[in-house]
Amino acid sequence: MIIQDLWKFYGDELVFQNVTAKVGFTDRIGLVGANGVGKTTLLKTLVGELSPERGQVICPGGYTTGSLWQAPPQSSQTMQKYLEEPFAEQIELERAMRELEEEMARLVSGTDLDQAMKRYASLQDRFEHGGGYDYLVQMNAVTMGLGFTEADLSRSLYTFSGGEQMRVSLARLLLARPSLLVLDEPTNHLDIEAIRWLEDFLASYSGALIVVSHDRYFLDKVATSIWELQQYRLYQYKGNYSAYMPQRELGQAQIEESLERQQQERARMELFIQKFKAGTRSRQAKSMEKKLARLPDIERVLDDPTMVFRFEPKRQSGNNIVFLEDISKTYGENLVLKPLQAEVKRGQRIALLGPNGSGKSTLLKILGGELDFEGELRWGTGVDVGYFSQHISFDPENTVLEELYDEHRLELGVLRSVLARLLFRGEDVFKQTSVLSGGERNRLALAKLLLHRPNLLLLDEPTNHLDIFAREALEKALAEFGGTIIFVSHDRYFIDKLATKVWFLDDGSLHEFAGGFAEYEETLKQAYATRAEVAKGAQGAKGAQRAKGAQGAKGAQRATVNYRENQGRPAKKTSPNARRRLAEARSELEDEIVRLEERMEDLEITLASPDLYQDGESFALTVIREYHEVKDTLHEKYAEWERLVDEH
């Protein structure tokens, strides 16, 4: 993709100008910038959903793009039908092949059979080259990787939550495999394990990628270059997010240095002109004037506005914050939280982690007094709770200033000062809450929290919808906070910066990890390594068991044969040699059947693994082909075995 001199306006308002860039066939580009700077507008212009006022986007023939926006799919289909849409051609070919197989089964010989076989070979070739053998495996790998179960495939999309629908949209896009993937905040609504899976998937993706993300860990893993949209212009940097930051700082320092040198030169030239304009050196002065007029303008790259604020508790709590004793929660017949025990001490910053649906938000709501529960909470002395919810609710009739005043009856100057620290400046304070963006809603909720002045912060995804600069400001404020924090987040960079302890919720149970996120990750790695060693040993034991089981299976099969032989069938008179040959043939066939069954089991395990495509599509296709070959061979062997039994 070649991008040439793109300009875009909304009405009279400039969004970006002079955007010129190139996207290679395997580029991995992270697009960053402050909220509202025009990142999504730029992406939609690149994929043709918006038209630029000037410039063009050039793509080679056959180039395809696929995009993910922050809007759920509008469909009543089941998840499986929705995900199958990219494979419509393969599914139709498969249906035609099955029909032709039935037709060939009715034909004995002759020209009709020959023609049918030629048609079948042609269909099979198209099916194979179109990825027909692996589309079901792809669906399985992607859906499992993004946290769905097999049962979810039969559900209507209307029954999914908004976050789940976004994950379905992401799954469908990944399955379509366009030349260029354009993703707008793809890690929203994903838990940490799903984010890790997506990182691995994109690392091995065969096409190009442009992704808007505020997840710094994700950008470090995925991006090979960073584009920053700032002050209407696009700045390009090589490397991932960690490489981009020092380049950005160096570039800004160089601009400032160049600007200072130019200002000094301009001042020297202006002094020369003033001094000699009317004198004997007037010709030189006029020449200097022309030179001065030709000096290029150096634009200072201004940092994006940054939130500057502090959480200041109105009092200090006691050392003991809260004891959780046999806390449990049930929704209907669904036990979300099993009876759990825990305690919180003053000054701890606890990251509450776990898969989506594990009960993290439920536990925070219980601590925040938003939900009833079974068990007991024993609070320490002087604890003031401040709760930040994922689902922020405001009066839609209120302005930003009115919303804050309704809860905190303070002087308007004080309220405006707090709002200014959270980037609500000038006329922004008179915006209706109903038109606020996700990031603005988060910032208003933080303003309310600041004025409440709690010493215990319960934060449920506080970085959602915040750009990188806002996240860094929030990190700084929380790191300096003198109270206690329990927070839910999928932002690993944010977790790593703040957490002094980790609570992990899984299957309703709470597991504690001492130390921060890095220690938690290291503990998990060690656990996985131990599990792998155990699995390796189990494989060895399984091999021995299989050998033993094969003998048992053969014995059982032989017993079945003997049973069938004695069920009222007239015994056929065969010679001893013939009977011996039949017995040997059956024995060999039984050995072969056992071996094939074992191989089928191994292949089914491989096909069910989300990691199948990490080794490339060719490997996956080889596995799928072998699976079908083994399956067909096994059917043949069973038919042969039954024939031998009948002949005995």
XYZ file of C-alpha atoms in Angstrom:
648
model
C 0.000 0.000 0.000
C 1.318 3.427 -1.045
C -0.116 6.485 0.767
C 0.423 9.780 -1.059
C -0.195 13.224 0.470
C -3.481 12.486 2.269
C -5.513 15.398 3.662
C -8.737 15.016 5.613
C -11.210 17.558 6.999
C -14.408 17.298 9.015
C -16.237 20.373 7.848
C -13.759 23.231 8.287
C -11.737 21.298 10.880
C -8.439 19.772 9.713
C -7.894 16.177 10.893
C -4.559 15.422 9.207
C -2.410 16.710 6.349
C 0.521 15.639 4.153
C 0.257 11.984 5.239
C 2.696 10.069 3.045
C 3.833 6.546 3.874
C 4.231 2.990 2.607
C 2.936 -0.290 4.066
C 4.998 -3.329 3.079
C 3.462 -6.772 2.639
C 4.630 -7.959 6.072
C 4.849 -4.672 8.005
C 3.566 -4.543 11.591
C 2.601 -0.935 12.340
C 1.360 0.396 15.675
C -0.610 3.645 15.304
C -0.550 5.814 18.449
C -1.651 9.288 19.441
C -3.874 11.110 21.888
C -7.614 10.373 21.978
C -9.476 12.413 19.368
C -6.404 13.123 17.231
C -7.851 11.243 14.220
C -6.358 7.717 14.346
C -9.611 5.927 13.452
C -10.328 8.516 10.738
C -6.928 7.816 9.188
C -7.523 4.052 9.243
C -10.958 4.398 7.644
C -9.434 6.574 4.941
C -6.767 3.952 4.240
C -9.336 1.160 3.757
C -11.654 3.293 1.628
C -14.506 3.817 4.090
C -13.804 7.573 4.035
C -12.608 9.690 1.114
C -9.725 12.145 1.523
C -10.045 15.754 0.346
C -6.644 15.365 -1.262
C -4.153 12.585 -1.993
C -4.621 8.895 -2.744
C -4.075 5.356 -1.495
C -2.637 2.914 -4.070
C -2.862 -0.855 -3.620
C -1.599 -3.638 -5.922
C -4.028 -5.881 -7.789
C -5.711 -8.512 -5.628
C -4.849 -6.630 -2.434
C -7.499 -7.099 0.264
C -8.100 -5.246 3.510
C -10.046 -6.264 6.589
C -10.910 -3.944 9.456
C -12.136 -4.165 13.042
C -13.899 -1.142 14.537
C -15.355 -0.539 17.968
C -18.844 -1.639 16.956
C -20.445 -5.086 17.423
C -21.727 -7.110 14.419
C -25.333 -6.546 13.431
C -26.398 -10.121 12.768
C -28.870 -12.698 14.097
C -26.804 -15.639 12.806
C -25.250 -18.264 15.005
C -21.614 -17.730 15.764
C -20.640 -20.687 13.552
C -22.600 -19.391 10.534
C -21.090 -15.935 11.009
C -17.561 -17.340 11.200
C -18.110 -19.575 8.180
C -18.820 -16.623 5.860
C -15.145 -16.189 4.820
C -15.152 -19.859 3.814
C -18.339 -19.821 1.701
C -16.507 -21.028 -1.415
C -14.802 -23.918 0.431
C -18.087 -24.968 2.054
C -19.860 -24.961 -1.331
C -17.029 -27.030 -2.880
C -17.231 -29.504 -0.014
C -20.997 -29.863 -0.520
C -20.474 -30.466 -4.269
C -17.787 -33.094 -3.502
C -20.112 -34.981 -1.138
C -22.881 -34.997 -3.754
C -20.445 -36.244 -6.383
C -19.203 -38.989 -4.057
C -22.772 -40.249 -3.719
C -23.188 -40.125 -7.496
C -19.930 -42.065 -8.078
C -21.006 -44.707 -5.578
C -24.005 -45.458 -7.832
C -21.865 -45.700 -10.971
C -20.114 -49.009 -11.651
C -17.932 -48.187 -14.653
C -17.881 -46.544 -18.028
C -17.677 -43.047 -19.396
C -20.018 -41.523 -16.785
C -17.809 -42.748 -13.959
C -14.658 -41.476 -15.687
C -16.198 -38.040 -16.177
C -17.453 -37.967 -12.602
C -13.980 -38.834 -11.319
C -12.436 -36.043 -13.404
C -14.960 -33.538 -12.011
C -14.224 -34.792 -8.510
C -10.462 -34.409 -9.005
C -10.997 -30.833 -10.213
C -13.243 -29.992 -7.242
C -10.806 -31.585 -4.826
C -7.900 -29.604 -6.271
C -9.806 -26.314 -5.885
C -10.935 -27.346 -2.390
C -7.388 -28.180 -1.323
C -5.760 -25.056 -2.752
C -8.490 -22.892 -1.217
C -7.706 -24.196 2.255
C -10.767 -26.404 2.425
C -9.096 -29.070 4.539
C -8.112 -26.662 7.260
C -10.923 -24.103 7.661
C -12.579 -26.023 10.513
C -9.224 -26.303 12.271
C -8.680 -22.573 11.797
C -12.097 -21.821 13.292
C -11.362 -24.076 16.242
C -7.929 -22.539 16.853
C -9.129 -18.924 16.637
C -12.300 -19.352 18.712
C -10.472 -21.267 21.442
C -7.624 -18.745 21.411
C -10.085 -15.868 21.930
C -11.732 -17.605 24.874
C -14.832 -19.197 23.306
C -16.056 -22.750 23.853
C -17.448 -25.256 21.356
C -20.942 -24.651 22.774
C -20.684 -20.934 21.882
C -20.638 -21.789 18.162
C -24.335 -22.698 18.179
C -25.436 -19.520 20.016
C -27.085 -16.600 18.246
C -24.936 -13.461 18.185
C -27.772 -11.553 19.866
C -27.241 -13.657 23.014
C -23.627 -12.499 23.416
C -22.595 -9.449 25.422
C -21.156 -6.422 23.637
C -17.612 -7.464 24.548
C -18.233 -11.020 23.336
C -19.652 -9.727 20.044
C -16.485 -7.696 19.508
C -14.422 -10.845 20.056
C -16.586 -12.686 17.509
C -15.937 -9.875 15.004
C -12.214 -10.172 15.659
C -12.350 -13.956 15.170
C -14.136 -13.593 11.814
C -11.617 -11.025 10.617
C -8.631 -13.186 11.581
C -10.185 -16.139 9.744
C -10.659 -14.063 6.573
C -6.869 -13.441 6.428
C -6.821 -10.252 4.284
C -3.599 -8.822 2.821
C -3.814 -5.982 5.360
C -5.354 -6.284 8.824
C -6.561 -2.969 10.254
C -7.416 -3.290 13.940
C -8.830 -0.543 16.164
C -8.130 -1.414 19.819
C -8.347 -5.216 19.347
C -7.308 -6.016 22.944
C -10.402 -4.357 24.405
C -12.662 -7.053 25.914
C -9.831 -9.643 25.911
C -8.378 -11.172 29.046
C -4.626 -11.504 29.428
C -4.469 -15.081 28.095
C -6.456 -14.129 24.987
C -4.193 -11.103 24.441
C -1.143 -13.357 24.612
C -2.754 -15.715 22.081
C -3.520 -12.776 19.751
C 0.082 -11.576 20.009
C 1.342 -15.013 18.941
C -1.218 -15.236 16.110
C -0.270 -11.824 14.709
C 3.447 -12.597 15.018
C 3.005 -15.449 12.533
C 0.415 -13.684 10.337
C 1.404 -13.774 6.676
C 0.021 -10.323 5.755
C 0.503 -6.737 6.923
C -0.943 -5.142 10.051
C -1.875 -1.632 11.194
C -3.178 -1.584 14.747
C -4.377 1.217 17.004
C -3.650 0.270 20.580
C -2.885 1.861 23.923
C -1.594 -1.473 25.276
C 2.156 -0.895 25.521
C 3.033 -4.558 26.154
C 0.994 -5.524 23.085
C 2.738 -2.913 20.910
C 6.114 -4.150 22.128
C 5.223 -7.728 21.138
C 3.509 -7.016 17.798
C 4.793 -3.799 16.220
C 7.939 -3.477 14.106
C 7.334 0.243 13.519
C 5.303 2.986 15.189
C 3.288 5.728 13.498
C 2.307 8.668 15.690
C -0.440 11.051 14.613
C 0.220 14.414 16.223
C -0.651 18.007 15.323
C -2.250 16.910 12.021
C 0.912 15.134 10.853
C 2.133 11.558 10.789
C 5.542 10.785 12.329
C 7.157 7.401 11.621
C 9.564 5.509 13.879
C 11.365 2.174 13.467
C 10.980 -0.589 16.049
C 8.366 -1.393 18.717
C 6.906 0.878 21.396
C 9.967 0.696 23.647
C 12.184 1.697 20.703
C 9.796 4.490 19.678
C 9.852 6.387 22.977
C 13.593 7.310 23.018
C 13.432 8.114 19.287
C 10.517 10.442 19.955
C 12.342 12.194 22.773
C 15.510 12.511 20.676
C 13.548 13.858 17.702
C 11.831 16.474 19.852
C 15.181 17.470 21.375
C 16.695 17.856 17.898
C 13.758 19.999 16.760
C 14.148 22.226 19.814
C 17.882 22.520 19.150
C 17.294 23.386 15.478
C 14.639 25.901 16.441
C 16.967 27.590 18.927
C 19.776 27.774 16.345
C 17.377 29.211 13.767
C 16.113 31.848 16.216
C 19.703 32.894 16.952
C 20.463 33.070 13.229
C 17.270 35.031 12.573
C 18.149 37.519 15.324
C 21.692 37.974 13.904
C 20.334 38.544 10.384
C 17.686 41.005 11.585
C 20.373 42.994 13.474
C 22.589 43.099 10.359
C 19.684 44.315 8.211
C 18.713 46.992 10.741
C 22.314 48.210 11.056
C 23.291 48.374 7.376
C 19.988 48.850 5.533
C 20.575 52.537 4.850
C 24.372 52.507 4.781
C 27.126 51.611 2.405
C 26.322 47.949 2.838
C 22.675 48.273 1.828
C 23.084 45.774 -1.004
C 24.284 43.149 1.478
C 21.410 44.063 3.779
C 18.844 43.579 0.976
C 20.437 40.228 0.121
C 20.202 39.319 3.790
C 16.496 40.228 3.794
C 15.861 37.811 0.922
C 17.809 35.105 2.742
C 15.809 35.755 5.902
C 12.537 35.398 3.981
C 13.687 32.012 2.656
C 14.387 30.548 6.107
C 12.188 27.456 6.526
C 9.626 27.363 9.317
C 10.509 24.867 12.016
C 7.425 23.680 13.830
C 7.767 22.873 17.488
C 6.247 19.444 18.204
C 4.131 20.071 21.249
C 3.556 17.272 23.719
C -0.037 16.172 23.967
C -1.896 17.641 26.942
C -1.270 15.514 30.022
C -3.407 14.987 33.093
C -1.696 16.154 36.281
C -3.448 15.138 39.488
C -3.028 13.402 42.860
C -5.254 11.161 44.971
C -5.186 12.673 48.467
C -7.048 10.687 51.166
C -8.945 12.787 53.693
C -7.571 10.546 56.475
C -5.336 7.543 57.039
C -6.902 4.147 57.663
C -5.803 1.598 60.238
C -3.283 -1.093 59.310
C -6.005 -3.700 58.698
C -8.221 -2.760 55.751
C -10.594 -5.715 55.374
C -10.879 -9.432 56.142
C -12.859 -11.622 53.701
C -14.346 -14.667 55.425
C -16.146 -17.344 53.377
C -17.240 -14.788 50.754
C -19.335 -16.425 48.029
C -21.750 -15.263 45.346
C -24.356 -17.113 43.324
C -26.334 -15.861 40.329
C -29.297 -18.213 40.100
C -27.749 -21.677 39.957
C -24.373 -20.340 38.850
C -21.790 -20.240 41.657
C -19.507 -17.368 40.615
C -17.429 -17.126 43.770
C -16.731 -20.111 45.987
C -16.237 -19.412 49.708
C -12.969 -17.536 49.805
C -10.680 -16.136 52.484
C -8.351 -13.158 52.146
C -7.096 -10.104 53.951
C -5.947 -6.669 52.842
C -3.353 -4.537 54.625
C -2.838 -0.772 54.375
C -0.583 0.295 51.496
C -1.009 -2.866 49.423
C -1.666 -2.504 45.701
C -3.415 -5.718 44.691
C -3.965 -6.666 41.048
C -7.078 -8.828 40.696
C -6.532 -11.061 37.644
C -8.294 -13.964 35.966
C -10.116 -14.992 32.768
C -13.197 -13.123 31.558
C -16.201 -14.217 33.595
C -14.119 -15.479 36.521
C -15.789 -13.075 38.994
C -13.283 -10.204 39.230
C -15.854 -7.415 38.823
C -18.251 -9.309 41.087
C -15.688 -9.349 43.902
C -14.953 -5.628 43.473
C -18.688 -4.856 43.568
C -19.026 -6.834 46.800
C -16.143 -4.872 48.358
C -17.675 -1.636 47.050
C -21.077 -2.399 48.603
C -22.767 -2.795 45.227
C -23.813 -6.465 45.605
C -25.222 -8.720 48.286
C -23.254 -11.883 49.122
C -22.806 -14.800 51.459
C -20.096 -14.654 54.098
C -18.629 -11.773 56.092
C -16.555 -8.650 55.417
C -14.791 -7.308 58.522
C -13.590 -3.794 57.897
C -10.730 -2.102 59.697
C -10.887 1.325 61.269
C -11.070 4.517 59.267
C -11.528 2.880 55.850
C -13.078 5.156 53.204
C -13.950 3.271 50.016
C -13.846 4.767 46.527
C -15.225 2.553 43.738
C -14.520 3.059 40.024
C -16.833 0.928 37.871
C -16.425 -0.322 34.284
C -20.001 0.761 33.652
C -20.059 4.458 34.448
C -23.480 6.067 34.812
C -24.143 9.815 34.579
C -27.267 11.937 34.335
C -27.567 12.454 30.536
C -29.175 15.868 31.075
C -26.183 17.169 33.048
C -23.162 18.995 31.733
C -19.734 17.862 32.932
C -19.661 20.674 35.490
C -23.219 19.979 36.698
C -22.472 16.264 37.091
C -19.544 17.049 39.361
C -21.500 19.723 41.289
C -24.443 17.386 41.941
C -22.135 15.034 43.841
C -19.711 17.532 45.380
C -21.310 20.868 46.361
C -18.124 22.889 46.133
C -17.354 26.301 44.655
C -17.426 26.270 40.880
C -13.845 27.540 40.741
C -12.659 24.524 42.756
C -14.602 22.129 40.535
C -13.282 23.738 37.348
C -9.736 23.505 38.694
C -10.156 19.750 39.283
C -11.710 19.274 35.841
C -8.863 21.221 34.207
C -6.339 18.819 35.755
C -8.247 16.054 33.959
C -8.224 17.962 30.637
C -11.747 19.429 30.794
C -10.792 23.009 29.953
C -12.642 26.044 28.679
C -15.945 25.146 27.046
C -15.368 21.412 27.625
C -16.966 21.693 31.091
C -20.304 22.555 29.435
C -20.445 19.390 27.316
C -23.461 17.154 27.912
C -22.454 13.899 29.586
C -24.516 12.043 26.973
C -22.056 13.020 24.192
C -18.823 12.251 26.041
C -16.399 9.742 24.538
C -15.290 6.685 26.493
C -12.061 8.396 27.537
C -13.911 11.561 28.632
C -16.358 9.513 30.705
C -13.431 7.812 32.443
C -11.796 11.161 33.194
C -15.030 12.566 34.667
C -15.389 9.478 36.871
C -11.796 9.990 38.045
C -12.636 13.620 38.897
C -15.486 12.419 41.119
C -13.134 9.942 42.777
C -10.517 12.640 43.434
C -13.045 14.807 45.265
C -14.345 11.861 47.302
C -10.794 11.465 48.748
C -10.937 7.762 49.723
C -8.055 5.813 51.261
C -9.114 2.538 49.589
C -9.460 2.589 45.798
C -11.411 -0.182 44.064
C -10.699 0.218 40.344
C -12.390 -1.897 37.659
C -10.509 -1.443 34.354
C -9.583 2.206 35.002
C -7.386 2.443 31.864
C -10.176 1.503 29.426
C -10.566 4.165 26.717
C -7.576 6.150 28.016
C -4.745 6.942 25.630
C -1.138 6.147 26.506
C -0.444 9.633 27.898
C -3.487 9.476 30.182
C -2.510 5.978 31.333
C 0.950 7.178 32.260
C -0.552 10.068 34.243
C -2.888 7.676 36.075
C 0.009 5.308 36.807
C 1.978 8.179 38.334
C -0.956 9.335 40.478
C -1.646 5.821 41.779
C 2.032 5.079 42.439
C 2.163 8.217 44.636
C -1.131 7.404 46.395
C -0.633 6.843 50.116
C -3.613 4.526 50.558
C -4.578 1.017 49.448
C -5.592 -0.151 45.946
C -7.374 -3.241 44.607
C -7.686 -3.086 40.842
C -8.765 -5.113 37.822
C -6.871 -4.519 34.589
C -5.814 -6.323 31.429
C -3.077 -3.744 30.781
C 0.055 -5.708 31.699
C 2.270 -2.612 31.600
C -0.067 -0.873 34.054
C -0.180 -3.972 36.284
C 3.593 -4.336 36.249
C 4.062 -0.686 37.262
C 1.632 -0.783 40.192
C 0.975 -4.219 41.659
C 2.705 -5.274 44.878
C 0.531 -8.398 45.144
C -1.604 -10.502 42.801
C -4.947 -12.179 43.440
C -5.878 -14.661 40.722
C -9.497 -15.787 40.335
C -10.156 -19.033 38.495
C -13.239 -21.233 38.603
C -14.564 -19.201 41.518
C -11.464 -19.766 43.697
C -8.961 -17.117 44.824
C -5.206 -17.754 44.627
C -2.685 -15.323 46.123
C 0.768 -14.545 44.716
C 3.246 -12.578 46.767
C 5.202 -9.938 44.875
C 4.284 -7.996 41.753
C 3.289 -8.947 38.235
C 6.798 -10.026 37.199
C 6.961 -12.472 40.117
C 3.479 -13.733 39.260
C 4.513 -14.329 35.640
C 7.666 -16.151 36.759
C 5.624 -18.367 39.089
C 3.309 -19.263 36.207
C 6.283 -20.070 33.940
C 7.697 -22.417 36.557
C 4.292 -24.054 37.001
C 3.960 -24.552 33.233
C 7.482 -26.005 33.076
C 6.667 -28.452 35.878
C 3.414 -29.356 34.149
C 5.295 -29.979 30.898
C 7.725 -32.312 32.676
C 4.838 -34.203 34.218
C 3.132 -34.420 30.823
C 6.371 -35.691 29.262
C 6.603 -38.424 31.865
C 2.956 -39.227 31.360
C 3.562 -39.677 27.632
C 6.223 -42.277 28.390
C 3.888 -44.076 30.735
C 1.121 -43.792 28.166
C 3.311 -45.516 25.592
C 3.777 -48.466 27.923
C 0.091 -48.515 28.721
C -0.719 -48.454 25.033
C 1.386 -51.505 24.372
C -0.391 -53.255 27.189
C -3.729 -51.849 26.076
C -3.115 -53.008 22.526
C -2.796 -56.544 23.752
C -5.978 -56.096 25.736
C -7.710 -54.606 22.737
C -6.620 -57.485 20.564
C -7.847 -59.880 23.172
C -11.183 -58.125 23.349
C -11.459 -58.093 19.571
C -10.652 -61.789 19.428
C -13.221 -62.458 22.099
C -15.732 -60.547 20.014
C -14.839 -62.682 17.036
C -15.278 -65.863 19.047
C -18.560 -64.598 20.354
C -19.785 -63.837 16.852
C -18.583 -67.222 15.626
C -20.711 -68.971 18.176
C -23.906 -67.043 17.688
C -25.899 -69.550 15.692
C -23.803 -69.429 12.541
C -23.230 -72.767 10.838
C -19.554 -73.566 11.057
C -17.806 -73.513 7.718
C -15.609 -76.467 6.982
C -12.137 -75.090 6.401
C -8.776 -76.780 6.500
C -6.426 -76.262 9.460
C -3.995 -74.349 7.228
C -6.767 -72.028 6.011
C -7.937 -71.405 9.557
C -4.351 -70.661 10.624
C -3.878 -68.201 7.736
C -7.176 -66.478 8.570
C -6.196 -66.227 12.236
C -2.808 -64.731 11.318
C -4.428 -62.248 8.930
C -6.945 -61.235 11.589
C -4.200 -60.833 14.165
C -2.136 -58.615 11.857
C -5.229 -56.615 10.971
C -6.119 -56.157 14.638
C -2.585 -54.883 15.323
C -2.950 -52.420 12.450
C -6.362 -51.236 13.709
C -4.959 -50.605 17.193
C -2.055 -48.621 15.702
C -4.415 -46.539 13.543
C -6.730 -45.825 16.494
C -3.749 -44.578 18.505
C -2.645 -42.345 15.632
C -6.188 -40.980 15.291
C -6.129 -40.051 18.971
C -2.796 -38.210 18.588
C -4.007 -36.328 15.500
C -7.285 -35.302 17.174
C -5.311 -33.824 20.081
C -3.128 -31.897 17.620
C -6.123 -30.630 15.656
C -7.753 -29.344 18.842
C -4.691 -27.321 19.812
C -4.800 -23.513 19.251
C -1.041 -23.665 18.605
C -1.458 -25.704 15.428
C -0.926 -22.743 13.107
C 2.114 -21.460 14.935
C 4.172 -23.823 12.789
C 2.672 -22.512 9.578
C -0.273 -23.388 7.359
C 1.620 -26.058 5.464
C 2.152 -28.009 8.666
C -1.528 -27.676 9.601
C -2.562 -28.864 6.154
C -0.255 -31.887 6.458
C -1.868 -32.795 9.790
C -5.369 -32.445 8.372
C -4.525 -34.567 5.338
C -3.024 -37.290 7.495
C -6.100 -37.221 9.741
C -8.425 -37.836 6.788
C -6.114 -40.519 5.371
C -5.913 -42.370 8.685
C -9.672 -42.078 9.152
C -10.360 -43.521 5.691
C -7.793 -46.286 6.160
C -9.333 -47.196 9.512
C -12.777 -47.583 7.928
C -11.251 -49.842 5.293
C -9.453 -51.967 7.892
C -12.602 -52.414 9.950
C -14.501 -53.493 6.826
C -11.724 -55.961 5.977
C -11.727 -57.294 9.551
C -15.489 -57.882 9.428
C -15.062 -59.722 6.095
C -12.426 -62.011 7.622
C -14.706 -62.725 10.541
C -17.507 -63.676 8.148
C -15.189 -65.929 6.167
C -13.982 -67.853 9.206
